[in-house]
């Protein structure tokens, strides 16, 4: 007859292995969802910046220059008497990976180009490193 109410070393090892297998299966799926949500957030931010840029153009008559950039949505440019902003409630946000959005006027793909290089911060890429743009 056995007297103790504890677990054997073998039982503990089996439980640890099972927990490890579950973590190995669940963790990649969980972190993959985080990457997808960051890409979705970048798309939503670009959409919001698109709308603010369109409102700027309606008031001023043209989009901000590349040199003035997206800060023209928050701070009146010196040469814009028709500016009726701010067009954003807060400062221009960085992309979900902490990098600034890139803005170019006139654009190569449309009237203006607005984009993020994604997680890798480099042109091109796939998965989380894919470029998020206003023209695709």
XYZ file of C-alpha atoms in Angstrom:
136
model
C 0.000 0.000 0.000
C 1.277 3.407 -0.946
C 1.206 6.104 1.698
C 1.877 9.433 -0.084
C -0.664 11.579 -1.886
C 1.842 13.208 -4.279
C 2.651 12.686 -7.916
C 5.468 10.571 -9.258
C 8.239 12.046 -11.331
C 6.934 10.201 -14.384
C 3.457 11.713 -14.001
C 4.923 15.213 -13.698
C 7.069 14.697 -16.807
C 4.040 13.507 -18.808
C 2.080 16.636 -17.806
C 5.007 18.912 -18.680
C 5.364 17.265 -22.103
C 1.637 17.662 -22.785
C 1.743 21.351 -21.792
C 4.809 21.854 -24.010
C 3.085 20.238 -26.982
C -0.008 22.392 -26.516
C 2.084 25.557 -26.224
C 4.034 24.594 -29.348
C 0.781 24.166 -31.244
C -1.104 27.218 -29.966
C 1.666 29.860 -29.733
C 2.483 30.102 -33.479
C -1.198 30.471 -34.306
C -1.641 33.157 -31.641
C 1.378 35.169 -32.750
C 0.346 34.776 -36.388
C -2.942 36.471 -35.552
C -1.076 39.377 -33.973
C 0.823 39.890 -37.234
C -2.406 39.866 -39.221
C -3.954 42.430 -36.877
C -0.932 44.747 -37.293
C -1.330 44.611 -41.078
C -5.054 45.316 -40.658
C -4.295 48.265 -38.379
C -1.859 49.705 -40.936
C -4.529 49.422 -43.655
C -7.059 51.189 -41.402
C -4.597 53.972 -40.564
C -3.774 54.499 -44.251
C -7.500 54.685 -44.995
C -7.978 57.319 -42.255
C -4.987 59.307 -43.548
C -6.440 59.068 -47.096
C -9.680 60.642 -45.872
C -7.824 63.397 -44.020
C -5.714 64.134 -47.115
C -8.861 64.344 -49.253
C -10.400 66.825 -46.799
C -7.168 68.854 -46.874
C -7.349 68.938 -50.680
C -10.983 70.071 -50.612
C -10.109 72.995 -48.335
C -6.738 74.027 -49.749
C -7.074 73.024 -53.398
C -4.198 70.536 -53.579
C -2.574 67.833 -51.521
C 0.360 68.736 -49.258
C 3.767 68.682 -50.907
C 6.174 65.852 -50.224
C 8.312 68.276 -48.220
C 5.376 69.419 -46.055
C 4.221 65.827 -45.723
C 1.555 64.428 -43.448
C 2.287 66.995 -40.728
C 0.208 69.423 -42.813
C -2.818 67.467 -41.575
C -2.115 68.593 -38.005
C -0.178 71.873 -38.298
C -0.983 74.727 -40.698
C 1.652 75.048 -43.405
C 3.017 78.601 -43.667
C 1.736 79.149 -47.216
C -1.848 77.819 -46.801
C -4.365 80.542 -45.840
C -7.335 78.230 -46.680
C -6.167 75.511 -44.256
C -9.128 74.613 -42.005
C -7.564 71.847 -39.929
C -6.419 70.081 -37.999
C -7.627 67.160 -40.094
C -6.574 64.579 -37.506
C -7.527 64.576 -33.817
C -3.996 63.589 -32.792
C -0.522 63.675 -34.309
C 0.158 61.538 -37.369
C 0.595 58.010 -35.975
C 3.547 55.797 -36.820
C 2.754 52.508 -38.504
C 2.132 49.526 -36.173
C 5.860 48.687 -36.259
C 6.910 52.163 -35.075
C 8.033 53.534 -38.449
C 6.685 56.703 -40.074
C 4.315 56.387 -43.024
C 5.828 57.419 -46.351
C 4.056 60.131 -48.343
C 4.881 61.369 -51.843
C 3.088 64.058 -53.879
C 2.796 63.824 -56.786
C 2.669 60.089 -56.581
C 3.970 57.414 -58.892
C 0.843 55.245 -58.489
C -1.865 57.897 -58.142
C -2.266 61.564 -57.253
C -0.225 60.821 -54.148
C 1.434 57.738 -52.672
C 0.953 56.814 -49.023
C 2.551 53.614 -47.754
C 4.287 51.626 -45.049
C 7.078 49.151 -45.735
C 5.549 46.729 -43.223
C 7.257 44.912 -40.396
C 10.629 44.536 -42.134
C 10.860 48.264 -42.979
C 12.147 47.398 -46.480
C 10.489 47.779 -49.893
C 8.681 44.651 -51.074
C 8.243 41.633 -48.894
C 5.657 39.018 -48.070
C 3.555 38.110 -45.048
C 4.018 40.656 -42.272
C 6.794 42.317 -44.279
C 4.495 43.173 -47.192
C 4.183 46.833 -48.162
C 0.832 48.368 -47.229
C -0.171 51.047 -49.715
C -3.058 53.311 -50.690
C -2.974 52.159 -54.309
C -3.606 48.414 -53.834
